[in-house]
Short mmCIF file of C-alpha atoms and ligand atoms in Angstrom, two decimals:
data_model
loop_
_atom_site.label_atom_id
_atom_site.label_comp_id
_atom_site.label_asym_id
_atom_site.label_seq_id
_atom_site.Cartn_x
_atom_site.Cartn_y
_atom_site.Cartn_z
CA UNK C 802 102.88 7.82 48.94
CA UNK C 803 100.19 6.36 51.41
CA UNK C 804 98.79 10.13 52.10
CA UNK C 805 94.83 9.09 52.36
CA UNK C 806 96.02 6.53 55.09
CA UNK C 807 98.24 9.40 56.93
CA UNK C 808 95.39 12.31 56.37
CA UNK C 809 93.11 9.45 58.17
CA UNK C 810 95.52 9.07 61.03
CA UNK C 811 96.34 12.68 61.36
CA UNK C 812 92.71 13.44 61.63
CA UNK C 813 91.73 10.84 64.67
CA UNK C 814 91.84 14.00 67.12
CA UNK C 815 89.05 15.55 65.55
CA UNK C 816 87.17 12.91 63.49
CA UNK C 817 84.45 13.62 65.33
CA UNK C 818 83.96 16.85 63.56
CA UNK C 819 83.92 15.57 60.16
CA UNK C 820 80.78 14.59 59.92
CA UNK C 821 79.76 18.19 59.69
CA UNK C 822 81.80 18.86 56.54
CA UNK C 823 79.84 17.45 54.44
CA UNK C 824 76.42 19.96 55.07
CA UNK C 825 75.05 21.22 52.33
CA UNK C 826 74.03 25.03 51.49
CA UNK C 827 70.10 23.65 52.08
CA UNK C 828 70.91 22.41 56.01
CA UNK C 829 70.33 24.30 58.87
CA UNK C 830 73.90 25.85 58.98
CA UNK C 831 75.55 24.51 62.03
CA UNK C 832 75.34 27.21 65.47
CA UNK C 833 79.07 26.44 65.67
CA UNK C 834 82.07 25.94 63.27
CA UNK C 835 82.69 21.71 62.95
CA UNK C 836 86.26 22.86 64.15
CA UNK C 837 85.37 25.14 67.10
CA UNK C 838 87.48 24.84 69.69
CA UNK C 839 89.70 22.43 68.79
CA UNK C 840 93.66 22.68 69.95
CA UNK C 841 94.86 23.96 66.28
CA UNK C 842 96.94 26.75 64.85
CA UNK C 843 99.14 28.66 66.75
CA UNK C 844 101.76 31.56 66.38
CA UNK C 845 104.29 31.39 63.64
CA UNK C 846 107.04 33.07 61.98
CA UNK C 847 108.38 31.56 58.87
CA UNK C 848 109.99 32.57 55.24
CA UNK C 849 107.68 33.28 52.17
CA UNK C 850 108.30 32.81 48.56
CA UNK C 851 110.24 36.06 48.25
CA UNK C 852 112.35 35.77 51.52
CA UNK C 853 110.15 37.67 53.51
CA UNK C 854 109.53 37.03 57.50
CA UNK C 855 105.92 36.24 57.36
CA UNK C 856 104.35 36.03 60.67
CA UNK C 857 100.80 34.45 61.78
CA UNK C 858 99.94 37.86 63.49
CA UNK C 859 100.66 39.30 59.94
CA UNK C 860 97.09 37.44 59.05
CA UNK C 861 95.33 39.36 61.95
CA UNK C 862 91.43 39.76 60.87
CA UNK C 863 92.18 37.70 57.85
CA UNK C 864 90.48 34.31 56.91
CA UNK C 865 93.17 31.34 56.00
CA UNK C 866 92.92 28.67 54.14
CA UNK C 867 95.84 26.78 55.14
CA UNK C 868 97.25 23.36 53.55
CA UNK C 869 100.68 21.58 54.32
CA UNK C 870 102.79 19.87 51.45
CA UNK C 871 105.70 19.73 49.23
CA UNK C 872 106.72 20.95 45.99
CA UNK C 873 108.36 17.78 44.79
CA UNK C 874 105.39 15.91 45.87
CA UNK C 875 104.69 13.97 42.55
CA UNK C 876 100.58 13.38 42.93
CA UNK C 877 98.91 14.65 46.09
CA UNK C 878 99.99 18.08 46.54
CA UNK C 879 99.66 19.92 43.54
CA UNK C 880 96.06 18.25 42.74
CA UNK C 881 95.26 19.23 46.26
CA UNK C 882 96.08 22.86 45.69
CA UNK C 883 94.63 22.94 42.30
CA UNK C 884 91.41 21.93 43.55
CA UNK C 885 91.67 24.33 46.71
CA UNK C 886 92.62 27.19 44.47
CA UNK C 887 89.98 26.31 41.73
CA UNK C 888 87.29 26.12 44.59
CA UNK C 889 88.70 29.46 45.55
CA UNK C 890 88.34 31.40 42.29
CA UNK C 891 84.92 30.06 42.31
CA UNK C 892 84.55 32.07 45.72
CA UNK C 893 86.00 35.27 44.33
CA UNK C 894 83.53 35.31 41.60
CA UNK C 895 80.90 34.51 43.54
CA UNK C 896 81.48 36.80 46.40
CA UNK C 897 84.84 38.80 45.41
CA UNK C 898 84.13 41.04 48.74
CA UNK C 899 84.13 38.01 51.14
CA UNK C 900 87.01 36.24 48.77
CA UNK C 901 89.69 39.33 49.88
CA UNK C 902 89.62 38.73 53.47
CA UNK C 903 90.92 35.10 52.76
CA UNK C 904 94.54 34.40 53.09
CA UNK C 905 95.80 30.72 50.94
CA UNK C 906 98.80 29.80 52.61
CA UNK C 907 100.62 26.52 51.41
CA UNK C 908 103.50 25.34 54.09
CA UNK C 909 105.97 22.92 53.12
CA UNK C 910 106.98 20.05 55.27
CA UNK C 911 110.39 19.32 53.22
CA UNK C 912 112.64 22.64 54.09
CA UNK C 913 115.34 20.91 53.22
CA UNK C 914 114.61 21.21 49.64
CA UNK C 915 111.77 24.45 49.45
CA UNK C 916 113.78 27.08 49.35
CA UNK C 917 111.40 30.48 48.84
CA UNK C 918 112.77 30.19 45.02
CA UNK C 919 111.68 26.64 45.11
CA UNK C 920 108.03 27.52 46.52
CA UNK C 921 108.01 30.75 44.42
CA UNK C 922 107.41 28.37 41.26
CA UNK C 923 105.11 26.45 42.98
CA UNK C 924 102.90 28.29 43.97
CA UNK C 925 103.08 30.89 40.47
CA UNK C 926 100.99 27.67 39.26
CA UNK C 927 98.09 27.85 41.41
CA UNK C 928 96.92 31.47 42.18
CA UNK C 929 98.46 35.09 42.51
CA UNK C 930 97.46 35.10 46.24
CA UNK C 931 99.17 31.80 46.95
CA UNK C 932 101.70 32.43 49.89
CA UNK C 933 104.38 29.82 50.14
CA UNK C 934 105.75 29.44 53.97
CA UNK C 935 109.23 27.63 54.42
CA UNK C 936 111.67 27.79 57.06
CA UNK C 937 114.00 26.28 59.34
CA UNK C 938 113.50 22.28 60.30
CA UNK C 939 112.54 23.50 64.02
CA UNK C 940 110.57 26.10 62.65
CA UNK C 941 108.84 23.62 60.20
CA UNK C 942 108.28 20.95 62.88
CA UNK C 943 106.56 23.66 65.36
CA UNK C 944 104.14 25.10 63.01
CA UNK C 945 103.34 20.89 62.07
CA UNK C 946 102.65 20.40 65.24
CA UNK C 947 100.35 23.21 65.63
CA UNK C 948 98.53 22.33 62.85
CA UNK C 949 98.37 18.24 64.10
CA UNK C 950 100.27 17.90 60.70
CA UNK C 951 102.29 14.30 60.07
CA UNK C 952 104.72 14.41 58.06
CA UNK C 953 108.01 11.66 57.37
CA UNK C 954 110.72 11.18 55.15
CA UNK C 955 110.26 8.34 53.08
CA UNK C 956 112.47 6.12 50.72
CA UNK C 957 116.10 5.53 51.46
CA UNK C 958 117.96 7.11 53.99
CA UNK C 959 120.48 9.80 52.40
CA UNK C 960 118.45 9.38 49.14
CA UNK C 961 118.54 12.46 47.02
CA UNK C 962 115.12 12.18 45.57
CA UNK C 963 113.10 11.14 48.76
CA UNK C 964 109.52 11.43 48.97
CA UNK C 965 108.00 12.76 51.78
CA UNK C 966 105.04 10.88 53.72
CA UNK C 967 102.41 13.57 54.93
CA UNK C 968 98.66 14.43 55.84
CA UNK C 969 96.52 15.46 53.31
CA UNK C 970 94.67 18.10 55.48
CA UNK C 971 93.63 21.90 54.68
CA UNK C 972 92.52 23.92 57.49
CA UNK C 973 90.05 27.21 57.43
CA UNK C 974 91.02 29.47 60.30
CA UNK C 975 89.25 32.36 61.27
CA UNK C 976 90.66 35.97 61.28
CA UNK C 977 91.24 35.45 64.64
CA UNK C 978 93.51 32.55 64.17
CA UNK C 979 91.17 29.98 65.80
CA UNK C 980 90.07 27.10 63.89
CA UNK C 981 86.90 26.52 61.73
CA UNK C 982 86.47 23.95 59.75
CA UNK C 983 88.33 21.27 57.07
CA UNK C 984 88.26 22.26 53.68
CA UNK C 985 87.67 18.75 51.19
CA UNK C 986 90.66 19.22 49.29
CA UNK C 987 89.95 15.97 47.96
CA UNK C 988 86.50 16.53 46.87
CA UNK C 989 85.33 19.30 43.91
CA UNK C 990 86.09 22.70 43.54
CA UNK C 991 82.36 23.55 43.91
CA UNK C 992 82.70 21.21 47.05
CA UNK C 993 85.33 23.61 48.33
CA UNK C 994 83.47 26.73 47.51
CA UNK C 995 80.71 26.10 49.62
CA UNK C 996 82.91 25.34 52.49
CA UNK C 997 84.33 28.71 52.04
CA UNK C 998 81.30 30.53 51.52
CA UNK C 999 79.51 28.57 54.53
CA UNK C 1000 82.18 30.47 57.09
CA UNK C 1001 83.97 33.38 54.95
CA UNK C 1002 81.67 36.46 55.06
NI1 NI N 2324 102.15 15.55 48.79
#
């Protein structure tokens, strides 16, 4: 998988903001969020890990946290969203008040193969709030594109066990849906804990 190379290319659009990530608690917190009104996001409707129609609207005045992978993503993915989820269990104990209005979402970008059952193990690994979000191919490809999300099929064509060529990108959105800022998914779960506690309140 080449997913540093594709979260780099994904990210052109708005590399500009990332130098902002990277503030520390100390700085002068920024008067805007680093994502601010960038094109991002979107409306949605797409199938949880229980079956469930799960709209964005359903998030209204909710916080997401919102990353895009695959469950038979043999690396990248589940580190990612073991660090996310670590960073955020740091956040409920540190501010369990601020921690409930956040929503985790984790969306595949392999429908094909994440059926809700599928996701529903996935994500039993990571956290109790964990929503998994599948759905058709269209409806998969819509929401990607929302989000500025690349993903590809990789491997052989008509393979069986493909892998699956995608960014490496986690998005905080605010409860009204409009961006805020990247989350380092890559970086430490106290990394991603100040992220969260720099915009959640
Ligand atoms: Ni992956």
């Amino acid at each position: 998988m080449n997913e540093i190379a594709r979260f780099a290319i994904s990210l052109l659009p708005v590399a500009a903001f990332l130098s902002l990530t990277g503030c520390n608690r100390q700085a002068a917190a920024p008067a805007e969020p680093p994502l601010a009104g960038a094109t991002l996001g979107g409306p949605f409707a797409l199938t949880d890990q229980d079956g469930k129609t799960v709209k964005d609207s359903d998030f209204a005045g909710k916080y997401r946290l919102i990353y895009f992978g695959y469950t038979f993503c043999p690396d990248v993915c589940p580190v990612s969203m073991q660090r996310l989820m670590q960073g955020y269990r740091l956040f409920e104990k540190a501010n369990p008040e601020a921690a409930a209005k956040l929503q985790p979402l984790f969306v595949t970008v392999d429908p094909e193969r994440d059926t809700p059952a599928a996701l529903k193990q996935f994500v039993g690994n990571f956290h109790p709030k964990l929503i998994g979000l599948t759905g058709t191919p269209e409806q998969i490809a819509a929401v990607a594109k929302g989000y500025a999300v690349y993903y590809r099929k990789a491997g052989e064509p008509g393979a069986k066990d493909y892998l699956m060529d995608h960014s490496d990108v986690t998005y905080l959105m605010g409860p009204d849906g409009a961006p805020i800022a990247l989350v380092p998914q890559d970086g430490t779960p106290q990394a991603i804990e100040t992220v969260l506690a720099q915009w959640v309140k």
